[in-house]
Short mmCIF file of C-alpha atoms in Angstrom, two decimals:
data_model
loop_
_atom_site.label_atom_id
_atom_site.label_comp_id
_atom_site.label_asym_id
_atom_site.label_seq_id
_atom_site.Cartn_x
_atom_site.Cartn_y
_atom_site.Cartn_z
CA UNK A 1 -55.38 -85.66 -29.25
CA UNK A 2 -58.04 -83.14 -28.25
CA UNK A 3 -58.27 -82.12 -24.27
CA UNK A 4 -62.01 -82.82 -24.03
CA UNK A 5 -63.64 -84.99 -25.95
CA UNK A 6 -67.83 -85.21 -25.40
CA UNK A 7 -70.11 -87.84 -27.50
CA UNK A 8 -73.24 -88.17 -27.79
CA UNK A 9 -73.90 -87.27 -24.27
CA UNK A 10 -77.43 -87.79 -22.69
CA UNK A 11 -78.06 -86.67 -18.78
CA UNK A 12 -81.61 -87.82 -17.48
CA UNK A 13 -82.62 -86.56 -14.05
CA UNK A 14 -85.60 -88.64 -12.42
CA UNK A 15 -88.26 -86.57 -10.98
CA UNK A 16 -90.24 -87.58 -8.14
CA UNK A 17 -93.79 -86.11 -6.76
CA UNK A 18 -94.93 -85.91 -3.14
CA UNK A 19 -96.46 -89.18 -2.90
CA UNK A 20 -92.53 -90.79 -2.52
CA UNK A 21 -93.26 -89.17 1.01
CA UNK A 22 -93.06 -92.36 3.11
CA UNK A 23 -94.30 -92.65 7.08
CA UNK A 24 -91.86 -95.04 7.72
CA UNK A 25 -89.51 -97.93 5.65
CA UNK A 26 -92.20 -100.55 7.93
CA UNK A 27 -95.16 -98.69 6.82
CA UNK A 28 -94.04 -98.75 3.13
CA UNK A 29 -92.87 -102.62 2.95
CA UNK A 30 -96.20 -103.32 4.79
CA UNK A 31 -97.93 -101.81 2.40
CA UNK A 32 -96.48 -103.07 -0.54
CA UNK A 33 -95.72 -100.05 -2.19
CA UNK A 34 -92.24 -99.49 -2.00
CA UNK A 35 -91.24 -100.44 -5.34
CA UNK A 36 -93.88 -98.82 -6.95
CA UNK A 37 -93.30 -95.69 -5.55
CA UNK A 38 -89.82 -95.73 -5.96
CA UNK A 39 -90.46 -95.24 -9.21
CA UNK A 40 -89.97 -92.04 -10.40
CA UNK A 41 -92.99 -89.63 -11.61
CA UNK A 42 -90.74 -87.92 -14.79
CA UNK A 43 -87.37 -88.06 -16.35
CA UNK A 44 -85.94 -84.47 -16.70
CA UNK A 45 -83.62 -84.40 -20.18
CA UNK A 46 -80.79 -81.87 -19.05
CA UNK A 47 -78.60 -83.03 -21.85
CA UNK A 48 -79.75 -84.67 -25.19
CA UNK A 49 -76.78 -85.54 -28.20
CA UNK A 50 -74.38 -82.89 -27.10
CA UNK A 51 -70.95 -84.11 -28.82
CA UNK A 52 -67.96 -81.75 -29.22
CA UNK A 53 -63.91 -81.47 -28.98
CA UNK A 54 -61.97 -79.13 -27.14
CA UNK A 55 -58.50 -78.69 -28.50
CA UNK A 56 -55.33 -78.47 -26.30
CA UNK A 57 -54.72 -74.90 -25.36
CA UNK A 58 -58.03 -73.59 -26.29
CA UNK A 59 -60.25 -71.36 -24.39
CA UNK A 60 -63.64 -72.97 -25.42
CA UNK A 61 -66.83 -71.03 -23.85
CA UNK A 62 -70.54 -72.36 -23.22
CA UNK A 63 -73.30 -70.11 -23.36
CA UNK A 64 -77.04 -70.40 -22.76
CA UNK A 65 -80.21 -69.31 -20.68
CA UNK A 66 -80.46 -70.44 -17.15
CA UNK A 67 -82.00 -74.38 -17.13
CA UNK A 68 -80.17 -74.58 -20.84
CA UNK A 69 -77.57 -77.75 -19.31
CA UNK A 70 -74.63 -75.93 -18.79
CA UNK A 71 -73.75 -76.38 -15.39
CA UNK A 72 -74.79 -79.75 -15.96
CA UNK A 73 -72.34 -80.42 -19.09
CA UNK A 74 -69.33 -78.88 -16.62
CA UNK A 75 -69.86 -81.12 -13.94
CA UNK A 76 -70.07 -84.10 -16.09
CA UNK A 77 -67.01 -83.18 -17.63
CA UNK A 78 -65.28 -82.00 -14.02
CA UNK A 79 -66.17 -85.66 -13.33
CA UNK A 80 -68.41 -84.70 -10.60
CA UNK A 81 -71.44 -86.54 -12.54
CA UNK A 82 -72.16 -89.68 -15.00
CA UNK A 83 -74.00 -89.74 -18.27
CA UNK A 84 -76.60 -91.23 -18.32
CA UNK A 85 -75.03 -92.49 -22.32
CA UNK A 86 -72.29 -91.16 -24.18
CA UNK A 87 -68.81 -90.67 -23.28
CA UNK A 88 -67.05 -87.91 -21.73
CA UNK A 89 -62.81 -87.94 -21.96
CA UNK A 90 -60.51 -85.47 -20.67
CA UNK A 91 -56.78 -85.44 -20.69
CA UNK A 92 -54.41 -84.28 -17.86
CA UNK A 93 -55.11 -82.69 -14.60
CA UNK A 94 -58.26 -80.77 -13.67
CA UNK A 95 -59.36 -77.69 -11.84
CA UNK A 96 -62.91 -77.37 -11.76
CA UNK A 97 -63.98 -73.71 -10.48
CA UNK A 98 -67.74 -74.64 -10.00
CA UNK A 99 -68.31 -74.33 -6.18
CA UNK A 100 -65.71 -72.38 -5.29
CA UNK A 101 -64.65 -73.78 -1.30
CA UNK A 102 -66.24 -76.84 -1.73
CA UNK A 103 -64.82 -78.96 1.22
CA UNK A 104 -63.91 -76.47 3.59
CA UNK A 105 -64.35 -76.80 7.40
CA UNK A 106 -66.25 -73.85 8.89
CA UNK A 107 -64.35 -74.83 12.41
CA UNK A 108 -60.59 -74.77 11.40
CA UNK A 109 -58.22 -72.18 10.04
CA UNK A 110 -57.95 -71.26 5.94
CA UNK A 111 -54.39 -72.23 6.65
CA UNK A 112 -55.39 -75.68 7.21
CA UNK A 113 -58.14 -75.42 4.67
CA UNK A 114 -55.98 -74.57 1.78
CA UNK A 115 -54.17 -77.92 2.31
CA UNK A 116 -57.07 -80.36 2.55
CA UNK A 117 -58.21 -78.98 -0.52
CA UNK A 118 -55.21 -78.44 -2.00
CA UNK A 119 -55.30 -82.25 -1.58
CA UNK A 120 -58.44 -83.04 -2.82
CA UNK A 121 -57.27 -81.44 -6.17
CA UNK A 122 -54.56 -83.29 -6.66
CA UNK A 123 -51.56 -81.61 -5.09
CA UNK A 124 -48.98 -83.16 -2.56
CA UNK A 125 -48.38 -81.70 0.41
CA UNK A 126 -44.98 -80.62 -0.16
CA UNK A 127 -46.56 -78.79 -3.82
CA UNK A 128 -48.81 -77.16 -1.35
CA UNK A 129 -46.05 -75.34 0.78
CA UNK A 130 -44.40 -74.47 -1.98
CA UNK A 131 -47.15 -72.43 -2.92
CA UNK A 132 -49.06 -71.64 -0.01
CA UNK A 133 -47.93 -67.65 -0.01
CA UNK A 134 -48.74 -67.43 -3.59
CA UNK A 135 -52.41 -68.72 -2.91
CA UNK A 136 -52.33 -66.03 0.20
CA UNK A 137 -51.40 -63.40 -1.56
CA UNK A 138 -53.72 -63.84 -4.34
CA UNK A 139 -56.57 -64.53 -2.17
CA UNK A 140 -55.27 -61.28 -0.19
CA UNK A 141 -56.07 -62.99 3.49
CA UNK A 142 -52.76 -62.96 5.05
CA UNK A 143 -53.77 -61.14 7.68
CA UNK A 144 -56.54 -63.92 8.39
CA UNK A 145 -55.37 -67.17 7.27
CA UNK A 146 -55.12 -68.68 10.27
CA UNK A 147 -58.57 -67.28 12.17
CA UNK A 148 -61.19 -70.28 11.59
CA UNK A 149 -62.79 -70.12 8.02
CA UNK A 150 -66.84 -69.60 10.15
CA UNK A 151 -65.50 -66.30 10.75
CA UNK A 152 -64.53 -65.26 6.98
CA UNK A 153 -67.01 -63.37 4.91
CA UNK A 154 -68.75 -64.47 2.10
CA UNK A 155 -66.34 -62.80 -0.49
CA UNK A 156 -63.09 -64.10 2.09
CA UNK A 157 -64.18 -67.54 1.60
CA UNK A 158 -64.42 -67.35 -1.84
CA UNK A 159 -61.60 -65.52 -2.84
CA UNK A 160 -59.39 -68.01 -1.02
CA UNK A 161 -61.06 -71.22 -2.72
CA UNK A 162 -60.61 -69.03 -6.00
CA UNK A 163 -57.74 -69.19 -5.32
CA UNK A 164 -56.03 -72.53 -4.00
CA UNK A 165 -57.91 -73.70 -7.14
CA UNK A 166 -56.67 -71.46 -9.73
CA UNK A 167 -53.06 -72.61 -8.43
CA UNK A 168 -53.03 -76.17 -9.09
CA UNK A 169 -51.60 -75.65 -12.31
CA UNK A 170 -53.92 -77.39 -14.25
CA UNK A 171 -53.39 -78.87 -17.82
CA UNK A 172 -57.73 -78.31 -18.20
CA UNK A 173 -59.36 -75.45 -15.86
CA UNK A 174 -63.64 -75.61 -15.95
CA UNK A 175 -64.91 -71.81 -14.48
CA UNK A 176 -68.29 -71.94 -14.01
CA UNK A 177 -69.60 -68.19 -13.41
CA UNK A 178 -67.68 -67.73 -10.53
CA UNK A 179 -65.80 -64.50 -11.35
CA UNK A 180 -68.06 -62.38 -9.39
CA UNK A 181 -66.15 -63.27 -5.95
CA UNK A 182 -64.14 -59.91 -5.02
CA UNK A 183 -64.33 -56.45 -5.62
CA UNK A 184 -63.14 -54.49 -9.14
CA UNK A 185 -59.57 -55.46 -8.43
CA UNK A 186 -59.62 -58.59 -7.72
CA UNK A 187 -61.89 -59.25 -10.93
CA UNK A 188 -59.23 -57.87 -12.69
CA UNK A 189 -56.84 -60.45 -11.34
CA UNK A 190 -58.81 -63.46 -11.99
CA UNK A 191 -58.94 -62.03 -15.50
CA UNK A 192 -55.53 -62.02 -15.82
CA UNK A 193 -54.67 -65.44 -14.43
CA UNK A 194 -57.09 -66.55 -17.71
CA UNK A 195 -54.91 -64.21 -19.93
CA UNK A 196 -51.68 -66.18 -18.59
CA UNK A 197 -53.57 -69.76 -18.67
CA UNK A 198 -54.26 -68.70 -22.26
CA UNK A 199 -50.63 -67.67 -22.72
CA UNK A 200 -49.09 -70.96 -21.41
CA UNK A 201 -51.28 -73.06 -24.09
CA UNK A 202 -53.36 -74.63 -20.88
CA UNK A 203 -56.88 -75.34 -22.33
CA UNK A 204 -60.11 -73.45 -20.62
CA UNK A 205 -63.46 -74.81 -20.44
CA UNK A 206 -66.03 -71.26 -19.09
CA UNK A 207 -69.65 -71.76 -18.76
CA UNK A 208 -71.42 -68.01 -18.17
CA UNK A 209 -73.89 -65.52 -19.15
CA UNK A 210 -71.16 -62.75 -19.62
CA UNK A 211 -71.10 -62.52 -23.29
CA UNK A 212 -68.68 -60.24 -23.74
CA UNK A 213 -66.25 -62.21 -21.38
CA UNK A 214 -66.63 -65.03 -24.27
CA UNK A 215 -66.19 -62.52 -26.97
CA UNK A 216 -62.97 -61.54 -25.39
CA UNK A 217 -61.34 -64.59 -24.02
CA UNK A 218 -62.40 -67.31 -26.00
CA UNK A 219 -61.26 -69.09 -29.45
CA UNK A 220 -65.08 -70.75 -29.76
CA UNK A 221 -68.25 -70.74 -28.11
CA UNK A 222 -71.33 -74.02 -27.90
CA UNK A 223 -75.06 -72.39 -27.18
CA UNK A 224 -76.77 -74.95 -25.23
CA UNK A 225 -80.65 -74.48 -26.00
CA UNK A 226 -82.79 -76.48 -23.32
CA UNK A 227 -80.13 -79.32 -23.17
CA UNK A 228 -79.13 -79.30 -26.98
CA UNK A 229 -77.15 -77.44 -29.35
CA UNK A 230 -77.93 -75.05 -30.66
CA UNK A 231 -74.98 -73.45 -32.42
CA UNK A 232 -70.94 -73.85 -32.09
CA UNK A 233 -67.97 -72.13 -33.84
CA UNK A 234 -66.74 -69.05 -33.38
CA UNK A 235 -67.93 -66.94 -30.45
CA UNK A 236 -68.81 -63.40 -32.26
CA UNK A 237 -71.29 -65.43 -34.77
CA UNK A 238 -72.23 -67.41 -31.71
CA UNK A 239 -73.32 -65.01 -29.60
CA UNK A 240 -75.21 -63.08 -32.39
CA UNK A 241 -77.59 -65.94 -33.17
CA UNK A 242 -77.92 -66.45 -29.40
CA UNK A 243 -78.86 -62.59 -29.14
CA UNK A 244 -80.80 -62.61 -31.75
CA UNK A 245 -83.14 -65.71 -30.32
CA UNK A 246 -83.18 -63.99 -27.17
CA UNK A 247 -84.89 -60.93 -28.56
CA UNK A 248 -87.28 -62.63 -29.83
CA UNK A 249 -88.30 -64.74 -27.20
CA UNK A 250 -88.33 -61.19 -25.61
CA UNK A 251 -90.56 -60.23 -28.14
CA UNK A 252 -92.72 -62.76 -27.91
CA UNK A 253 -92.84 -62.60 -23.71
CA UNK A 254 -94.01 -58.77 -24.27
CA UNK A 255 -96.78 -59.60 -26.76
CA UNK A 256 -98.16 -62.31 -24.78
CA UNK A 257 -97.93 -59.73 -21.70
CA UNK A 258 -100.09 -57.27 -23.45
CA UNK A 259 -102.86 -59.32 -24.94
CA UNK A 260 -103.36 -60.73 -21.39
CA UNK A 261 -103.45 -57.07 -20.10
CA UNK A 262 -105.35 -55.63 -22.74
CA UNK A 263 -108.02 -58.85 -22.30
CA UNK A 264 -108.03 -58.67 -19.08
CA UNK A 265 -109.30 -54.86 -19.29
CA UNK A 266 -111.80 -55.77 -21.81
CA UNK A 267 -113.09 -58.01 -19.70
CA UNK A 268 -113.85 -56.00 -16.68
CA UNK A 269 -115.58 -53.61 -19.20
CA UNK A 270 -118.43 -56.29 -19.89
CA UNK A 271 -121.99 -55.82 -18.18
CA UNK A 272 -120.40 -53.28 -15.92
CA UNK A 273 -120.86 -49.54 -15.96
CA UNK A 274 -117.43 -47.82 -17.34
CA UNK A 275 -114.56 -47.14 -14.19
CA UNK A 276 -114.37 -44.07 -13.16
CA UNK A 277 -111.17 -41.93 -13.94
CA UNK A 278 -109.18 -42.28 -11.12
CA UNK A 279 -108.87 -38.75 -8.99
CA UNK A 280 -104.87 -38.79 -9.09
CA UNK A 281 -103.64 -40.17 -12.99
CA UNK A 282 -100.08 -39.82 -11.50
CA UNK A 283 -100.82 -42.57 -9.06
CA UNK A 284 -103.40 -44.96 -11.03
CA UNK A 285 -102.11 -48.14 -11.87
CA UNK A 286 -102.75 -49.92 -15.33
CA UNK A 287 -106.63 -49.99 -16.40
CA UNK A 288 -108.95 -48.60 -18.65
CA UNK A 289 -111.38 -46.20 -17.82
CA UNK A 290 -113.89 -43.84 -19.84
CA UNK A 291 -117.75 -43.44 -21.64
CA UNK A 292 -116.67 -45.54 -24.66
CA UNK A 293 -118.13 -43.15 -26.70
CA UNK A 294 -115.31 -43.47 -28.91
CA UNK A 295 -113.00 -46.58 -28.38
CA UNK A 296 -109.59 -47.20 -28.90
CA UNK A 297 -110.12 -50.56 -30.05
CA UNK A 298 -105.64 -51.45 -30.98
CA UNK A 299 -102.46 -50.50 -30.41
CA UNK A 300 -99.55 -51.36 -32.54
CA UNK A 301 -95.99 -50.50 -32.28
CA UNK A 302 -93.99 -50.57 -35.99
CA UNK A 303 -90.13 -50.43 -36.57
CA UNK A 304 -89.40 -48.31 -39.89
CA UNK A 305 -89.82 -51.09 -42.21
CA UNK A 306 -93.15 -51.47 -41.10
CA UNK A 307 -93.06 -54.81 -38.83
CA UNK A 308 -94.75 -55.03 -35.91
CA UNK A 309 -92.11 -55.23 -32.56
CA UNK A 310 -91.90 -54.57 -29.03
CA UNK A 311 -88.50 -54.76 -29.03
CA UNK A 312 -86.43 -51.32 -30.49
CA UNK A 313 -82.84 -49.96 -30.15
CA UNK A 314 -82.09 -46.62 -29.15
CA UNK A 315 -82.09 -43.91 -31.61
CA UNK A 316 -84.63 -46.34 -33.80
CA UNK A 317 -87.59 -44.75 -35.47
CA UNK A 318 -91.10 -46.12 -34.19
CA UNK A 319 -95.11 -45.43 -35.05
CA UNK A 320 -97.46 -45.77 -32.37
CA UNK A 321 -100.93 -46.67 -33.98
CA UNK A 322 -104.05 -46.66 -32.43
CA UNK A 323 -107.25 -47.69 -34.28
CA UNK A 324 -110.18 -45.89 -32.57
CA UNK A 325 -113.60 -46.53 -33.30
CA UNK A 326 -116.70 -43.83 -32.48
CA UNK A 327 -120.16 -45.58 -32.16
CA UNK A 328 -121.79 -41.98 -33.23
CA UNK A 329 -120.27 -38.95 -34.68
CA UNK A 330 -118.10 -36.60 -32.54
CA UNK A 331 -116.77 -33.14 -33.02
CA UNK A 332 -114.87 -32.87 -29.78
CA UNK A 333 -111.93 -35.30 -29.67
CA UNK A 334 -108.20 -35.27 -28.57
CA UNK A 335 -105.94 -38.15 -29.08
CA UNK A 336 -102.79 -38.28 -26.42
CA UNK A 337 -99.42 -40.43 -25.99
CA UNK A 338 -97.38 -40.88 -22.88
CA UNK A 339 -94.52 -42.74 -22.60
CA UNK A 340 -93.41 -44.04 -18.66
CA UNK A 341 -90.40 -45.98 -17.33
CA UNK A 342 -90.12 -49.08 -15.12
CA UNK A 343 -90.30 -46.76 -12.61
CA UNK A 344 -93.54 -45.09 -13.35
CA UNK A 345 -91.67 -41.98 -14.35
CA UNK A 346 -93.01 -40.08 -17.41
CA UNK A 347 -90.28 -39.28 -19.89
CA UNK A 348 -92.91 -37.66 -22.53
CA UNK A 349 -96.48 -36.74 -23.02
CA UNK A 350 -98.23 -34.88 -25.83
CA UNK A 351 -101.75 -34.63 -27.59
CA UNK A 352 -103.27 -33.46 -30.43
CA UNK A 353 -104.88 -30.16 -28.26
CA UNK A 354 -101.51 -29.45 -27.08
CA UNK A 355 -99.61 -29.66 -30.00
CA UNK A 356 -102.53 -27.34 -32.19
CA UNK A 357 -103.94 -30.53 -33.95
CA UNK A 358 -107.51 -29.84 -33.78
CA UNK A 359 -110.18 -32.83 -35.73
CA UNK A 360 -112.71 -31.51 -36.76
CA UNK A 361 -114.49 -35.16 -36.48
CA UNK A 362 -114.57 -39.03 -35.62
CA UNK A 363 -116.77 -41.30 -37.28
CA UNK A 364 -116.73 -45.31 -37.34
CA UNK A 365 -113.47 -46.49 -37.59
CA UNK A 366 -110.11 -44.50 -37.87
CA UNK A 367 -106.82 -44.80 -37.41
CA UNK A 368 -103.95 -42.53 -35.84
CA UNK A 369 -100.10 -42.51 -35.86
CA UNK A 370 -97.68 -41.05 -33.78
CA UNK A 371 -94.37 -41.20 -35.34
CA UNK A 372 -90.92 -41.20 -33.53
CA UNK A 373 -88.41 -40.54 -35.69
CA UNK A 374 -85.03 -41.50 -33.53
CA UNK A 375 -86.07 -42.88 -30.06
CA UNK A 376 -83.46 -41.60 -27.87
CA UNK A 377 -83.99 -43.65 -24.64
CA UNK A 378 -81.50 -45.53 -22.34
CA UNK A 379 -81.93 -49.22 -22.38
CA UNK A 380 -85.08 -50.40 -20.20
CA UNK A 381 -88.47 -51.28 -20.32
CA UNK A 382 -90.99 -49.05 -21.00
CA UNK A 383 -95.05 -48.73 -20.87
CA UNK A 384 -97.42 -46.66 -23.03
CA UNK A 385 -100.69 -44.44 -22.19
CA UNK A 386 -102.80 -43.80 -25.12
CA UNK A 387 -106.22 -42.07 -24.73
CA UNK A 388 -108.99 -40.21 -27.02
CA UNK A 389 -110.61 -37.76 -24.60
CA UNK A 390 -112.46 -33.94 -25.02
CA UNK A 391 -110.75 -31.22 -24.91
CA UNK A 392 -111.97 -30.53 -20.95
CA UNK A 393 -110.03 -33.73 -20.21
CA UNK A 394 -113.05 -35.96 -20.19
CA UNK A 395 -112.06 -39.14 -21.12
CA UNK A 396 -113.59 -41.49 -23.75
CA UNK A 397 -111.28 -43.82 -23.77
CA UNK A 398 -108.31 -44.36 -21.33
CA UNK A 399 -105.52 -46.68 -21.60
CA UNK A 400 -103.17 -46.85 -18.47
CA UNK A 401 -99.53 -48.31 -19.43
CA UNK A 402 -101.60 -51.77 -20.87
CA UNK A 403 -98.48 -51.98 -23.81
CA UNK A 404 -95.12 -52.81 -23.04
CA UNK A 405 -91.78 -52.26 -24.90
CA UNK A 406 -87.66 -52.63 -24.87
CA UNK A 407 -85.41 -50.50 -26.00
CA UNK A 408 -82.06 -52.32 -25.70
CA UNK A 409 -78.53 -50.11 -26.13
CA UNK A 410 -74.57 -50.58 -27.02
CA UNK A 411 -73.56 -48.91 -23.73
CA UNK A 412 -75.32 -48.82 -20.27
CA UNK A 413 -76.18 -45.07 -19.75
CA UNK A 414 -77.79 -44.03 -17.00
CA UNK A 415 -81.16 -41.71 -16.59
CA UNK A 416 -83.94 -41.73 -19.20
CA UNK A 417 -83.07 -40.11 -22.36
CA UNK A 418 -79.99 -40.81 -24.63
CA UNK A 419 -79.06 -37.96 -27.13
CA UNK A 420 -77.12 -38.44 -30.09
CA UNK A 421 -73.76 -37.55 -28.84
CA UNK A 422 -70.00 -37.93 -29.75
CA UNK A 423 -67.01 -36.69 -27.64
CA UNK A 424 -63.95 -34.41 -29.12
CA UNK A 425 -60.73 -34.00 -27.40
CA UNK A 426 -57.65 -31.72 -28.04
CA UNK A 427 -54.53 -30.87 -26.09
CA UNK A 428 -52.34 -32.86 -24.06
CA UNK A 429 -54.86 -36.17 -24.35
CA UNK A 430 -54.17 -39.28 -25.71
CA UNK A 431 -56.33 -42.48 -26.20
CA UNK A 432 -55.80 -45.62 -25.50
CA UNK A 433 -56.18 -47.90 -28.56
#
């Protein structure tokens, strides 16, 4: 017999405008429109066919983007909620983790707390006392347990419903991302409580957007994709296909970003006289500005094999490529890169002029590549300035930060640029394994 059984399980939400807005019940029954507006304006699919088993001592993760139905799934199967069809079964005692303190009176003590809510989980009052100075102790509030619960903290209050529901001893616990409720420490003891659920064969139900906390703790993972599913099995493959659609919805969000900013500056180029360059670069914000003498009419960023991205890895090779077009012949032209942070800082600039590239013309249409060979940035996103200008600086065509791209990386460095690296040790160290 499986701990959690769901089939088939639809959730509708009804969705209601502001026209349900009544004056008054009289005004409404007067009117005759009470039943009509009662009725709703949408129905909002959270859940649509999601079936699957959890077996008994199993740590069984869910995964998804926020809105995806995973919150909702939890509290269906917490019992909080209904389907709307299907069936939902679970089998022994529950601890849901979902909103941590639920229940708790702001006006009395977190001694008295912990029992009403020790209650309302299932325990007796005598199963309470027995382990009231275990819950204490793990919440680490004996010192306040008895001042009134208004005067805890935000990360007191939690910490002690963490607790008192971690200690029921369930036979099925339900975490929904809730592990961000005390310091370093304390994280570290929550995580260990899951290590000795695990241990003790009690089964674990974790919805969250910590993928490597399903990587590590769980024996299979469900993506939820806008209220279906997606994928389910085990959580390494899992979480690669999820990774992999997330890139490319990133990939997609940073094209669509760029031809609206790159319209958008076309635009304000028609019938109007070119902007002028703007007397500090340093603090100019995106644009376009120049004599359009020569245009730089595309920009496209290319991975090695040749595809077209805005989404790279560190230490990946990339080609900038601008196609530039000159309406009449021109001897004095420089082509320039720079490449700036979120921040606006500029982690590298070059031209042709500076690097002793000199051509010796432009005419109609060209094309020119700058090629990257490892790009050794920290994770982030970052924002391009291309330009074809004179040598004097004059620009005939200026493009402030109008493309976008992300460079994503194993580890979370900090700072701008990420050389290949490796550490060595000798001596008296040892590694852990």
């Amino acid at each position: 017999m499986n701990a959690i059984e769901v089939r088939d399980v639809y959730k509708r939400y009804r969705r209601y405008g502001r026209r349900k807005n009544f004056g008054t019940l009289k005004s409404a029954l007067l009117s005759g429109s009470l039943l009509r507006d009662l009725r709703p304006d949408d129905l909002l699919e959270a859940l649509t066919g999601v079936s699957f088993d959890v077996a008994p001592g199993r740590t069984f993760g869910i995964i998804g983007r926020n809105g995806s139905g995973k919150s909702t799934m939890l509290k269906l199967i917490a019992g909080i909620g209904k389907p709307t069809s299907g069936s939902v079964r679970v089998d022994g005692r529950v601890s849901a983790l979902i909103e941590l303190g639920a229940g708790f009176h702001p006006e009395i003590s977190g001694r008295e707390n912990v029992y009403i809510n020790g209650m309302m989980l299932g325990l007796t009052r005598r199963e309470i006392a027995r382990r009231f100075d275990e819950i204490v102790a793990f919440a680490e509030l004996q010192e306040f347990i008895d001042a009134p619960v208004k005067t805890y903290s935000s990360g007191m209050y939690m910490r002690l419903g963490f607790a008192v529901a971690i200690n029921v001893d369930p036979d099925v616990l339900l975490v929904d991302e809730v592990l961000a409720v005390g310091d370093e420490a304390f994280t570290h003891k929550c995580l260990d409580k899951f290590a000795d659920f695990r241990r003790r064969g009690k089964t674990v139900l974790i919805v969250t957007h910590s993928l490597d906390l399903v990587a590590r703790f769980c024996d299979e993972a469900l993506w939820l994709d806008r209220g279906r599913v997606r994928q389910q099995g085990d959580p390494k493959r899992v979480i690669d296909a999820y990774l992999m659609d997330v890139a490319a919805a990133e990939e997609r969000q940073l094209a669509d970003a760029e031809t609206v900013a790159t319209a958008s500056a076309r635009a304000g180029r028609s019938g109007e006289a070119p902007p002028d360059e703007p007397p500090d670069l340093s603090k100019a914000a995106e644009g376009r500005w120049g004599s359009r003498e020569a245009e730089i009419t595309h920009v496209e960023l290319r991975r090695a094999d040749g595809a077209q991205a805005h989404l790279f890895t560190s230490g990946d090779a990339i080609d900038i490529r601008m196609h530039v077009r000159a309406h009449a012949p021109l001897r004095d032209v420089v082509f320039g890169i720079g490449i700036f942070n979120a921040e606006g800082v500029c982690c590298y600039g070059t031209n042709t002029l500076l690097e002793g590239v000199r051509p010796k013309e432009l005419a109609g249409e060209a094309a020119v590549e700058f090629h990257i060979p490892s790009l050794d940035l920290v994770a982030g996103t970052y924002k391009l300035d291309v330009a074809v200008h004179r040598e004097n600086g004059a620009p005939f065509d200026y493009h402030r930060q109008l493309y976008a791209f992300r460079v994503t990386a194993p580890t979370k460095d900090t700072g701008i640029y990420r050389p290949p690296h490796r550490w060595t040790f000798s001596g008296g160290i040892r590694l852990s394994e």
